[in-house]
Short mmCIF file of C-alpha atoms and ligand atoms in Angstrom, two decimals:
data_model
loop_
_atom_site.label_atom_id
_atom_site.label_comp_id
_atom_site.label_asym_id
_atom_site.label_seq_id
_atom_site.Cartn_x
_atom_site.Cartn_y
_atom_site.Cartn_z
CA UNK J 1234 22.97 52.18 -12.16
CA UNK J 1235 19.59 52.52 -13.79
CA UNK J 1236 16.55 52.74 -11.58
CA UNK J 1237 14.83 49.35 -11.96
CA UNK J 1238 11.47 50.95 -11.19
CA UNK J 1239 11.65 52.83 -14.48
CA UNK J 1240 11.42 49.51 -16.28
CA UNK J 1241 8.20 48.43 -14.56
CA UNK J 1242 5.03 48.46 -16.68
CA UNK J 1243 1.82 50.23 -15.64
CA UNK J 1244 -1.20 48.28 -14.40
CA UNK J 1245 -3.08 49.25 -17.58
CA UNK J 1246 -0.36 47.70 -19.71
CA UNK J 1247 -0.54 44.40 -17.84
CA UNK J 1248 -4.31 44.26 -18.28
CA UNK J 1249 -3.83 44.39 -22.06
CA UNK J 1250 -1.64 41.28 -22.17
CA UNK J 1251 -3.35 38.27 -23.68
CA UNK J 1252 -2.70 36.02 -20.64
CA UNK J 1253 -4.21 38.61 -18.32
CA UNK J 1254 -7.18 39.13 -20.68
CA UNK J 1255 -7.80 35.38 -20.35
CA UNK J 1256 -7.84 35.77 -16.57
CA UNK J 1257 -10.39 38.57 -16.85
CA UNK J 1258 -12.85 36.20 -18.51
CA UNK J 1259 -13.11 34.16 -15.24
CA UNK J 1260 -12.20 36.52 -12.41
CA UNK J 1261 -13.70 39.90 -11.44
CA UNK J 1262 -11.88 42.89 -12.94
CA UNK J 1263 -11.18 44.43 -9.52
CA UNK J 1264 -9.45 41.24 -8.38
CA UNK J 1265 -7.27 41.02 -11.49
CA UNK J 1266 -6.39 44.71 -11.24
CA UNK J 1267 -5.33 44.29 -7.61
CA UNK J 1268 -3.31 41.20 -8.55
CA UNK J 1269 -1.58 43.15 -11.34
CA UNK J 1270 -0.67 45.80 -8.79
CA UNK J 1271 0.63 43.04 -6.46
CA UNK J 1272 2.81 41.69 -9.29
CA UNK J 1273 4.31 45.12 -9.94
CA UNK J 1274 4.91 45.71 -6.22
CA UNK J 1275 6.59 42.31 -5.95
CA UNK J 1276 8.90 43.15 -8.88
CA UNK J 1277 9.75 46.44 -7.21
CA UNK J 1278 10.72 44.61 -4.01
CA UNK J 1279 12.72 41.98 -5.86
CA UNK J 1280 14.06 43.50 -9.08
CA UNK J 1281 15.99 40.34 -9.97
CA UNK J 1282 12.74 38.42 -10.25
CA UNK J 1283 11.01 40.95 -12.54
CA UNK J 1284 9.24 39.14 -15.39
CA UNK J 1285 10.86 39.82 -18.73
CA UNK J 1286 7.94 39.46 -21.16
CA UNK J 1287 4.15 39.42 -21.46
CA UNK J 1288 3.95 35.69 -20.71
CA UNK J 1289 6.04 36.17 -17.56
CA UNK J 1290 3.91 39.08 -16.35
CA UNK J 1291 0.72 37.14 -17.08
CA UNK J 1292 1.97 34.19 -15.02
CA UNK J 1293 2.86 36.57 -12.18
CA UNK J 1294 -0.61 38.16 -12.25
CA UNK J 1295 -2.21 34.70 -12.30
CA UNK J 1296 -0.17 33.69 -9.24
CA UNK J 1297 -1.30 36.79 -7.39
CA UNK J 1298 -4.96 36.16 -8.32
CA UNK J 1299 -4.63 32.68 -6.79
CA UNK J 1300 -2.99 34.15 -3.71
CA UNK J 1301 -5.76 36.71 -3.25
CA UNK J 1302 -8.48 34.12 -3.81
CA UNK J 1303 -7.31 31.75 -1.12
CA UNK J 1304 -8.41 32.23 2.46
CA UNK J 1305 -5.86 33.30 5.01
CA UNK J 1306 -7.43 30.61 7.21
CA UNK J 1307 -6.83 27.27 5.55
CA UNK J 1308 -5.68 23.74 6.18
CA UNK J 1309 -2.01 23.26 7.04
CA UNK J 1310 0.22 20.26 7.68
CA UNK J 1311 1.89 20.34 11.06
CA UNK J 1312 5.42 18.95 10.71
CA UNK J 1313 6.77 21.02 13.62
CA UNK J 1314 6.80 18.14 16.10
CA UNK J 1315 4.64 20.21 18.47
CA UNK J 1316 1.37 18.32 18.54
CA UNK J 1317 -0.97 20.88 20.11
CA UNK J 1318 0.40 23.89 18.28
CA UNK J 1319 -1.59 27.01 19.15
CA UNK J 1320 -0.56 28.83 15.95
CA UNK J 1321 -1.70 25.84 13.90
CA UNK J 1322 -5.12 25.58 15.51
CA UNK J 1323 -4.42 23.25 18.47
CA UNK J 1324 -6.40 19.99 18.50
CA UNK J 1325 -7.70 18.54 15.23
CA UNK J 1326 -11.24 17.25 15.77
CA UNK J 1327 -12.37 13.61 15.79
CA UNK J 1328 -14.56 12.44 12.92
CA UNK J 1329 -17.56 12.05 15.22
CA UNK J 1330 -17.13 15.69 16.30
CA UNK J 1331 -17.07 16.84 12.67
CA UNK J 1332 -20.19 14.78 11.95
CA UNK J 1333 -21.96 16.25 14.97
CA UNK J 1334 -21.18 19.81 13.87
CA UNK J 1335 -22.45 19.12 10.37
CA UNK J 1336 -25.64 17.53 11.73
CA UNK J 1337 -26.44 20.45 14.00
CA UNK J 1338 -25.28 23.28 11.75
CA UNK J 1339 -26.90 22.25 8.50
CA UNK J 1340 -30.40 22.88 9.81
CA UNK J 1341 -32.21 23.86 12.98
CA UNK J 1342 -31.43 22.31 16.34
CA UNK J 1343 -32.57 21.99 19.96
CA UNK J 1344 -29.94 24.51 21.07
CA UNK J 1345 -32.32 26.25 23.48
CA UNK J 1346 -35.39 24.09 23.10
CA UNK J 1347 -36.47 21.27 25.38
CA UNK J 1348 -38.09 18.70 23.12
CA UNK J 1349 -39.46 16.67 26.08
CA UNK J 1350 -41.57 19.50 27.44
CA UNK J 1351 -41.92 21.60 24.30
CA UNK J 1352 -40.70 24.66 26.15
CA UNK J 1353 -37.68 26.89 26.14
CA UNK J 1354 -34.49 25.09 27.12
CA UNK J 1355 -30.97 26.15 27.99
CA UNK J 1356 -27.81 25.75 25.92
CA UNK J 1357 -26.00 25.15 29.20
CA UNK J 1358 -27.47 21.66 29.62
CA UNK J 1359 -25.90 20.06 26.55
CA UNK J 1360 -22.47 19.11 27.87
CA UNK J 1361 -23.02 19.55 31.62
CA UNK J 1362 -24.27 16.05 32.46
CA UNK J 1363 -21.58 14.35 30.41
CA UNK J 1364 -18.85 16.50 31.95
CA UNK J 1365 -20.16 15.64 35.41
CA UNK J 1366 -20.21 11.94 34.57
CA UNK J 1367 -16.66 11.96 33.20
CA UNK J 1368 -14.97 14.15 35.81
CA UNK J 1369 -16.95 13.55 38.99
CA UNK J 1370 -17.88 17.24 39.25
CA UNK J 1371 -21.41 18.09 40.36
CA UNK J 1372 -22.08 20.49 37.51
CA UNK J 1373 -20.36 22.25 34.62
CA UNK J 1374 -20.51 25.29 32.38
CA UNK J 1375 -18.94 25.75 28.95
CA UNK J 1376 -17.67 29.16 27.82
CA UNK J 1377 -15.54 30.43 24.98
CA UNK J 1378 -12.08 29.43 26.18
CA UNK J 1379 -10.12 28.95 29.38
CA UNK J 1380 -9.18 32.64 29.52
CA UNK J 1381 -12.89 33.50 29.43
CA UNK J 1382 -13.52 30.94 32.17
CA UNK J 1383 -10.97 32.65 34.41
CA UNK J 1384 -12.50 36.08 33.74
CA UNK J 1385 -15.99 34.80 34.49
CA UNK J 1386 -14.92 33.01 37.67
CA UNK J 1387 -13.00 36.00 39.04
CA UNK J 1388 -15.71 38.47 38.09
CA UNK J 1389 -18.34 36.31 39.75
CA UNK J 1390 -16.49 35.66 43.02
CA UNK J 1391 -13.92 38.43 43.40
CA UNK J 1392 -15.21 41.57 41.63
CA UNK J 1393 -14.02 44.47 43.79
CA UNK J 1394 -12.46 41.99 46.22
CA UNK J 1395 -9.05 40.40 46.73
CA UNK J 1396 -7.91 37.45 44.65
CA UNK J 1397 -4.93 35.80 46.34
CA UNK J 1398 -2.34 34.21 44.07
CA UNK J 1399 1.26 32.99 44.41
CA UNK J 1400 3.99 35.11 42.78
CA UNK J 1401 5.17 31.86 41.19
CA UNK J 1402 1.92 31.68 39.23
CA UNK J 1403 1.75 35.16 37.72
CA UNK J 1404 2.62 33.64 34.39
CA UNK J 1405 2.22 34.26 30.71
CA UNK J 1406 0.47 31.52 28.77
CA UNK J 1407 0.81 31.99 25.04
CA UNK J 1408 0.90 35.27 23.16
CA UNK J 1409 -1.74 37.46 24.74
CA UNK J 1410 -2.62 35.75 28.00
CA UNK J 1411 -0.98 37.04 31.15
CA UNK J 1412 -2.59 35.84 34.32
CA UNK J 1413 -2.16 39.16 36.23
CA UNK J 1414 -3.65 41.19 33.35
CA UNK J 1415 -6.65 38.90 32.99
CA UNK J 1416 -7.20 38.95 36.76
CA UNK J 1417 -7.15 42.73 36.95
CA UNK J 1418 -9.53 43.10 34.00
CA UNK J 1419 -12.03 40.84 35.71
CA UNK J 1420 -12.40 43.40 38.51
CA UNK J 1421 -10.46 41.49 41.13
CA UNK J 1422 -7.71 43.09 43.23
CA UNK J 1423 -4.57 41.06 42.85
CA UNK J 1424 -2.98 40.06 46.15
CA UNK J 1425 0.39 38.44 45.52
CA UNK J 1426 1.83 36.05 48.07
CA UNK J 1427 5.05 34.10 48.41
CA UNK J 1428 8.02 34.51 46.10
CA UNK J 1429 8.82 33.48 42.54
CA UNK J 1430 10.30 30.17 43.65
CA UNK J 1431 8.64 29.44 46.99
CA UNK J 1432 5.14 29.87 48.34
CA UNK J 1433 3.75 28.18 51.47
CA UNK J 1434 0.25 27.54 52.79
CA UNK J 1435 0.88 30.11 55.54
CA UNK J 1436 1.46 32.81 52.90
CA UNK J 1437 -2.11 32.31 51.71
CA UNK J 1438 -3.48 32.09 55.26
CA UNK J 1439 -1.90 35.39 56.24
CA UNK J 1440 -3.33 37.13 53.17
CA UNK J 1441 -6.93 36.08 53.91
CA UNK J 1442 -9.10 38.95 55.15
CA UNK J 1443 -12.66 40.21 55.17
CA UNK J 1444 -12.11 41.57 51.64
CA UNK J 1445 -10.89 38.30 50.13
CA UNK J 1446 -13.04 37.09 47.24
CA UNK J 1447 -11.13 34.00 46.15
CA UNK J 1448 -7.86 32.10 46.18
CA UNK J 1449 -6.52 31.38 42.69
CA UNK J 1450 -4.25 28.53 41.68
CA UNK J 1451 -2.77 28.41 38.16
CA UNK J 1452 -1.33 25.24 36.68
CA UNK J 1453 2.25 25.52 35.44
CA UNK J 1454 1.45 24.49 31.93
CA UNK J 1455 4.32 25.78 29.82
CA UNK J 1456 7.35 25.75 32.10
CA UNK J 1457 8.84 23.80 34.97
CA UNK J 1458 10.22 25.16 38.21
CA UNK J 1459 13.24 23.31 39.57
CA UNK J 1460 15.75 23.68 42.37
CA UNK J 1461 14.93 25.43 45.65
CA UNK J 1462 11.19 25.56 45.11
CA UNK J 1463 7.99 25.08 47.07
CA UNK J 1464 4.39 25.48 46.07
CA UNK J 1465 1.09 24.54 47.62
CA UNK J 1466 -0.92 21.89 45.81
CA UNK J 1467 -4.63 22.37 45.22
CA UNK J 1468 -5.25 19.54 47.67
CA UNK J 1469 -3.41 21.47 50.41
CA UNK J 1470 -4.87 24.80 49.40
CA UNK J 1471 -8.50 23.61 49.52
CA UNK J 1472 -8.69 23.52 53.35
CA UNK J 1473 -7.05 26.96 53.53
CA UNK J 1474 -9.73 28.42 51.23
CA UNK J 1475 -12.47 26.57 53.11
CA UNK J 1476 -11.25 27.92 56.46
CA UNK J 1477 -11.29 31.43 54.97
CA UNK J 1478 -14.79 30.90 53.61
CA UNK J 1479 -13.74 31.73 50.03
CA UNK J 1480 -13.79 29.67 46.83
CA UNK J 1481 -10.60 28.15 45.43
CA UNK J 1482 -10.44 28.80 41.67
CA UNK J 1483 -8.14 26.38 39.89
CA UNK J 1484 -6.92 27.26 36.40
CA UNK J 1485 -6.07 23.72 35.37
CA UNK J 1486 -5.55 24.39 31.67
CA UNK J 1487 -4.76 21.21 29.80
CA UNK J 1488 -8.06 19.35 29.97
CA UNK J 1489 -6.31 15.99 30.22
CA UNK J 1490 -9.08 13.41 30.63
CA UNK J 1491 -7.07 10.18 30.67
CA UNK J 1492 -3.90 9.04 32.37
CA UNK J 1493 -1.29 8.84 29.59
CA UNK J 1494 1.47 7.34 31.78
CA UNK J 1495 1.37 4.14 29.74
CA UNK J 1496 2.66 6.21 26.81
CA UNK J 1497 5.43 7.83 28.82
CA UNK J 1498 3.53 11.01 29.63
CA UNK J 1499 3.63 11.26 33.40
CA UNK J 1500 3.11 13.74 36.15
CA UNK J 1501 0.04 15.69 35.04
CA UNK J 1502 -3.31 15.52 36.82
CA UNK J 1503 -6.37 14.44 34.90
CA UNK J 1504 -9.54 16.54 35.07
CA UNK J 1505 -11.01 13.96 37.47
CA UNK J 1506 -7.94 14.25 39.75
CA UNK J 1507 -8.23 18.05 39.59
CA UNK J 1508 -11.87 17.92 40.67
CA UNK J 1509 -11.09 15.43 43.41
CA UNK J 1510 -8.28 17.65 44.74
CA UNK J 1511 -10.99 19.88 46.17
CA UNK J 1512 -10.98 23.15 44.22
CA UNK J 1513 -14.33 24.96 44.15
CA UNK J 1514 -13.97 25.48 40.41
CA UNK J 1515 -11.69 23.72 37.92
CA UNK J 1516 -11.17 25.49 34.59
CA UNK J 1517 -9.67 24.01 31.44
CA UNK J 1518 -9.45 24.34 27.68
CA UNK J 1519 -11.44 22.20 25.26
CA UNK J 1520 -8.85 22.23 22.49
CA UNK J 1521 -5.71 21.11 24.28
CA UNK J 1522 -5.30 17.55 25.58
CA UNK J 1523 -9.05 17.03 25.71
CA UNK J 1524 -8.82 17.08 21.92
CA UNK J 1525 -12.05 18.97 21.23
CA UNK J 1526 -13.07 22.42 19.97
CA UNK J 1527 -11.93 25.73 21.46
CA UNK J 1528 -13.87 26.05 24.71
CA UNK J 1529 -13.44 26.90 28.36
CA UNK J 1530 -14.81 24.19 30.62
CA UNK J 1531 -15.75 25.06 34.19
CA UNK J 1532 -16.35 22.25 36.68
CA UNK J 1533 -17.72 22.74 40.16
CA UNK J 1534 -20.54 22.46 42.67
CA UNK J 1535 -24.16 23.21 41.73
CA UNK J 1536 -24.05 26.48 43.69
CA UNK J 1537 -20.84 27.75 42.16
CA UNK J 1538 -21.89 26.88 38.62
CA UNK J 1539 -25.31 28.49 39.23
CA UNK J 1540 -23.60 31.68 40.36
CA UNK J 1541 -21.52 31.71 37.17
CA UNK J 1542 -24.59 31.21 34.98
CA UNK J 1543 -26.34 34.14 36.63
CA UNK J 1544 -23.49 36.53 35.86
CA UNK J 1545 -24.45 38.64 32.80
CA UNK J 1546 -20.91 38.08 31.52
CA UNK J 1547 -21.82 34.41 30.98
CA UNK J 1548 -24.06 35.61 28.14
CA UNK J 1549 -21.17 37.48 26.53
CA UNK J 1550 -18.83 34.51 26.85
CA UNK J 1551 -21.26 31.81 25.76
CA UNK J 1552 -20.39 29.24 23.10
CA UNK J 1553 -22.25 28.50 19.89
CA UNK J 1554 -23.96 25.32 18.75
CA UNK J 1555 -20.95 24.19 16.69
CA UNK J 1556 -18.75 24.17 19.77
CA UNK J 1557 -21.34 22.37 21.88
CA UNK J 1558 -21.94 19.74 19.20
CA UNK J 1559 -18.23 19.05 18.72
CA UNK J 1560 -17.48 19.08 22.44
CA UNK J 1561 -20.33 16.70 23.26
CA UNK J 1562 -19.27 14.23 20.58
CA UNK J 1563 -15.62 14.40 21.69
CA UNK J 1564 -16.50 13.94 25.36
CA UNK J 1565 -18.76 10.99 24.58
CA UNK J 1566 -15.71 9.13 23.18
CA UNK J 1567 -14.17 9.18 26.67
CA UNK J 1568 -16.81 6.73 27.92
CA UNK J 1569 -14.58 4.15 26.23
CA UNK J 1570 -10.98 5.25 26.93
CA UNK J 1571 -9.47 2.91 24.31
CA UNK J 1572 -11.77 4.39 21.70
CA UNK J 1573 -10.88 7.92 22.84
CA UNK J 1574 -7.16 7.24 22.33
CA UNK J 1575 -7.87 5.78 18.88
CA UNK J 1576 -10.32 8.35 17.58
CA UNK J 1577 -9.33 11.66 19.15
CA UNK J 1578 -6.55 12.85 16.83
CA UNK J 1579 -4.55 14.67 19.53
CA UNK J 1580 -4.34 11.47 21.58
CA UNK J 1581 -3.78 9.20 18.59
CA UNK J 1582 -0.85 11.38 17.46
CA UNK J 1583 0.68 11.59 20.94
CA UNK J 1584 0.48 7.86 21.56
CA UNK J 1585 1.52 6.51 18.14
CA UNK J 1586 4.53 4.17 18.52
CA UNK J 1587 7.80 5.76 17.38
CA UNK J 1588 8.80 2.76 15.28
CA UNK J 1589 5.75 3.33 13.09
CA UNK J 1590 6.91 6.90 12.50
CA UNK J 1591 10.39 5.63 11.69
CA UNK J 1592 9.01 3.21 9.11
CA UNK J 1593 6.96 5.98 7.51
CA UNK J 1594 9.96 8.32 7.45
CA UNK J 1595 12.13 5.65 5.83
CA UNK J 1596 9.53 4.87 3.18
CA UNK J 1597 9.18 8.59 2.42
CA UNK J 1598 12.94 9.06 2.24
CA UNK J 1599 13.40 6.10 -0.10
CA UNK J 1600 10.70 7.46 -2.40
CA UNK J 1601 12.22 10.96 -2.36
CA UNK J 1602 15.76 9.77 -3.02
CA UNK J 1603 14.37 7.81 -5.96
CA UNK J 1604 13.23 11.17 -7.29
CA UNK J 1605 16.68 12.70 -6.59
CA UNK J 1606 15.57 14.73 -3.59
CA UNK J 1607 18.36 14.71 -1.03
CA UNK J 1608 16.86 13.85 2.38
CA UNK J 1609 17.78 11.93 5.54
CA UNK J 1610 15.77 10.29 8.27
CA UNK J 1611 16.68 11.61 11.71
CA UNK J 1612 15.47 10.85 15.23
CA UNK J 1613 13.63 13.82 16.69
CA UNK J 1614 12.08 14.93 19.96
CA UNK J 1615 8.45 15.94 19.62
CA UNK J 1616 6.59 17.85 22.33
CA UNK J 1617 2.98 17.95 23.50
CA UNK J 1618 2.49 21.72 23.30
CA UNK J 1619 -0.77 23.31 24.42
CA UNK J 1620 -0.39 23.59 28.13
CA UNK J 1621 0.69 20.24 29.49
CA UNK J 1622 3.78 18.14 29.99
CA UNK J 1623 6.03 21.15 29.27
CA UNK J 1624 9.25 19.18 29.67
CA UNK J 1625 8.17 15.88 28.10
CA UNK J 1626 10.09 14.78 25.00
CA UNK J 1627 8.25 12.29 22.84
CA UNK J 1628 10.46 10.11 20.64
CA UNK J 1629 9.76 10.82 16.99
CA UNK J 1630 11.27 10.76 13.51
CA UNK J 1631 11.73 13.48 10.96
CA UNK J 1632 12.69 13.92 7.34
CA UNK J 1633 15.70 16.26 7.16
CA UNK J 1634 15.95 18.32 3.97
CA UNK J 1635 17.71 21.43 2.73
CA UNK J 1636 16.65 24.52 4.71
CA UNK J 1637 16.19 26.41 1.43
CA UNK J 1638 13.04 24.36 0.75
CA UNK J 1639 11.27 25.79 3.79
CA UNK J 1640 9.58 28.81 2.11
CA UNK J 1641 8.39 26.71 -0.84
CA UNK J 1642 6.66 24.27 1.50
CA UNK J 1643 5.22 26.95 3.74
CA UNK J 1644 3.93 29.57 1.32
CA UNK J 1645 1.41 27.42 -0.49
CA UNK J 1646 -2.32 26.67 -0.70
CA UNK J 1647 -1.70 23.97 1.93
CA UNK J 1648 1.27 25.12 4.00
CA UNK J 1649 3.60 22.46 5.34
CA UNK J 1650 5.21 23.84 8.48
CA UNK J 1651 8.41 22.27 9.76
CA UNK J 1652 11.27 23.62 11.84
CA UNK J 1653 14.71 24.77 10.73
CA UNK J 1654 17.51 23.58 13.04
CA UNK J 1655 21.23 23.79 12.41
CA UNK J 1656 20.76 24.73 8.79
CA UNK J 1657 18.40 21.87 7.97
CA UNK J 1658 14.65 21.69 7.58
CA UNK J 1659 13.18 19.02 9.86
CA UNK J 1660 9.74 17.66 8.98
CA UNK J 1661 8.68 15.78 12.10
CA UNK J 1662 6.08 13.08 11.46
CA UNK J 1663 4.66 12.99 15.03
CA UNK J 1664 1.76 15.33 14.18
CA UNK J 1665 1.45 14.44 10.49
CA UNK J 1666 -1.50 12.18 9.71
CA UNK J 1667 -0.34 9.08 7.77
CA UNK J 1668 -2.74 9.96 4.95
CA UNK J 1669 -0.72 13.15 4.38
CA UNK J 1670 2.55 11.27 3.68
CA UNK J 1671 1.94 11.09 -0.07
CA UNK J 1672 1.24 14.81 -0.19
CA UNK J 1673 4.37 15.51 1.83
CA UNK J 1674 6.48 13.55 -0.66
CA UNK J 1675 4.90 15.24 -3.67
CA UNK J 1676 5.38 18.69 -2.22
CA UNK J 1677 9.00 18.04 -1.23
CA UNK J 1678 9.70 16.90 -4.78
CA UNK J 1679 8.00 19.98 -6.21
CA UNK J 1680 9.80 22.33 -3.79
CA UNK J 1681 13.15 20.75 -4.58
CA UNK J 1682 12.52 21.27 -8.31
CA UNK J 1683 11.46 24.88 -7.83
CA UNK J 1684 14.54 25.55 -5.76
CA UNK J 1685 16.84 23.84 -8.27
CA UNK J 1686 15.41 25.77 -11.23
CA UNK J 1687 15.83 29.03 -9.34
CA UNK J 1688 12.11 29.78 -9.11
CA UNK J 1689 11.49 32.93 -7.11
CA UNK J 1690 11.42 32.12 -3.41
CA UNK J 1691 7.76 32.62 -2.54
CA UNK J 1692 8.49 34.56 0.63
CA UNK J 1693 10.59 37.04 -1.31
CA UNK J 1694 7.47 38.33 -3.07
CA UNK J 1695 5.00 40.69 -1.46
C1 PLP A 828 -3.79 27.25 27.89
C2 PLP A 828 -4.07 27.75 29.24
C3 PLP A 828 -4.93 28.85 29.41
C4 PLP A 828 -5.56 29.55 28.25
O1 PLP A 828 -6.53 28.73 27.67
P1 PLP A 828 -7.37 29.18 26.39
O2 PLP A 828 -8.36 28.09 26.24
O3 PLP A 828 -6.39 29.28 25.28
O4 PLP A 828 -7.99 30.49 26.71
C5 PLP A 828 -5.17 29.26 30.70
N1 PLP A 828 -4.60 28.67 31.75
C6 PLP A 828 -3.78 27.61 31.63
C7 PLP A 828 -3.18 27.00 32.86
C8 PLP A 828 -3.49 27.10 30.37
O5 PLP A 828 -2.68 26.04 30.23
#
């Protein structure tokens, strides 16, 4: 066996090739040099795909220039069937939210300026009144995300004191969010009560003491507990906290603002229900079912919200004008619930009738088969994702294609992300905007051609 590395050209040699010289006329030399190095590294990793001539090497260098030029953060098409996919950026924003961000970000704004009095204002006012109006809470505060909200709440009310929580709620929510870790970091002493499957009101009562700072309740947002189970609802926990003279901090999570039972999504509280249940503070995300930007929304009484605002940590966890603009515009849509369901993409995607998805899938499949791409239409179960309705299955339809196409669709300027099940690639249309159908068809055709002609699998290169 000969060592394939011996056959690889030097970077300097590649830079002499005519095709690479052409690249150097448009792109900075350092970028092209790095791309040439990438091309050589890729050939080393996959000797079979080593270019055989100057034209081949030039094309490889060009491909690596393109790869280096594109941002790692870019638009993607979500064909996973998980609508609020945390890895894919959770909720897409409504048009009015995008407009509001553009309006406020393109110039100066009244972020901390009160135009009525001509004096210094507070960024905390911008969404507070609207949140109060929509949820029935007295006041509100917006911070960076729900994890930040929990840190701020615990640090404000239970720093150096006990925070009582059920063992059934010491959960992990997404990659790097574990409730016990966050609680400890906020300065609170964790006091666990009950058991994994059963916790009773008396468990909390017995744990109350002079050193208690707060009782914490965490919504079960990504799993369900079944069988021999018992937990104490926020409604039943509120009087326990009140009797102990401590606040009840409710990590509510989803940010659901409307009852979606009419669309088959049942059993979750809305933000208004959560406030009404009697917690001192309700905390939720802005970019889950609320359908807005990443944010942590805190709802509560005037006194509790004032205490949060006075905590120096509130300054460290504050949101920027883009978030406030997008959140305000999204929230305003909820004044007309029908409009909210139509215009907030997360809700529009979740509530779209399945037969419409089926018709789109069939039209796509017919078009693809016309182009000799072998696909089927299959019924699929989509999920909500993002911290609500963990067990709900939403009827959907998917295009089923050869699993080998997956890397070609994914590793691209606009990745299309599906899911591979039982050897097939399923592209679920539940979270695909109808205006992306044409692109989906074009890319499937292209991927199928690349695969058929034995083009190098993109994920096999460095
Ligand atoms: C999603 C979720 C969080 C984390 O929210 P982020 O906004 O991502 O920080 C916290 N608690 C619950 C119950 C959640 O569902």
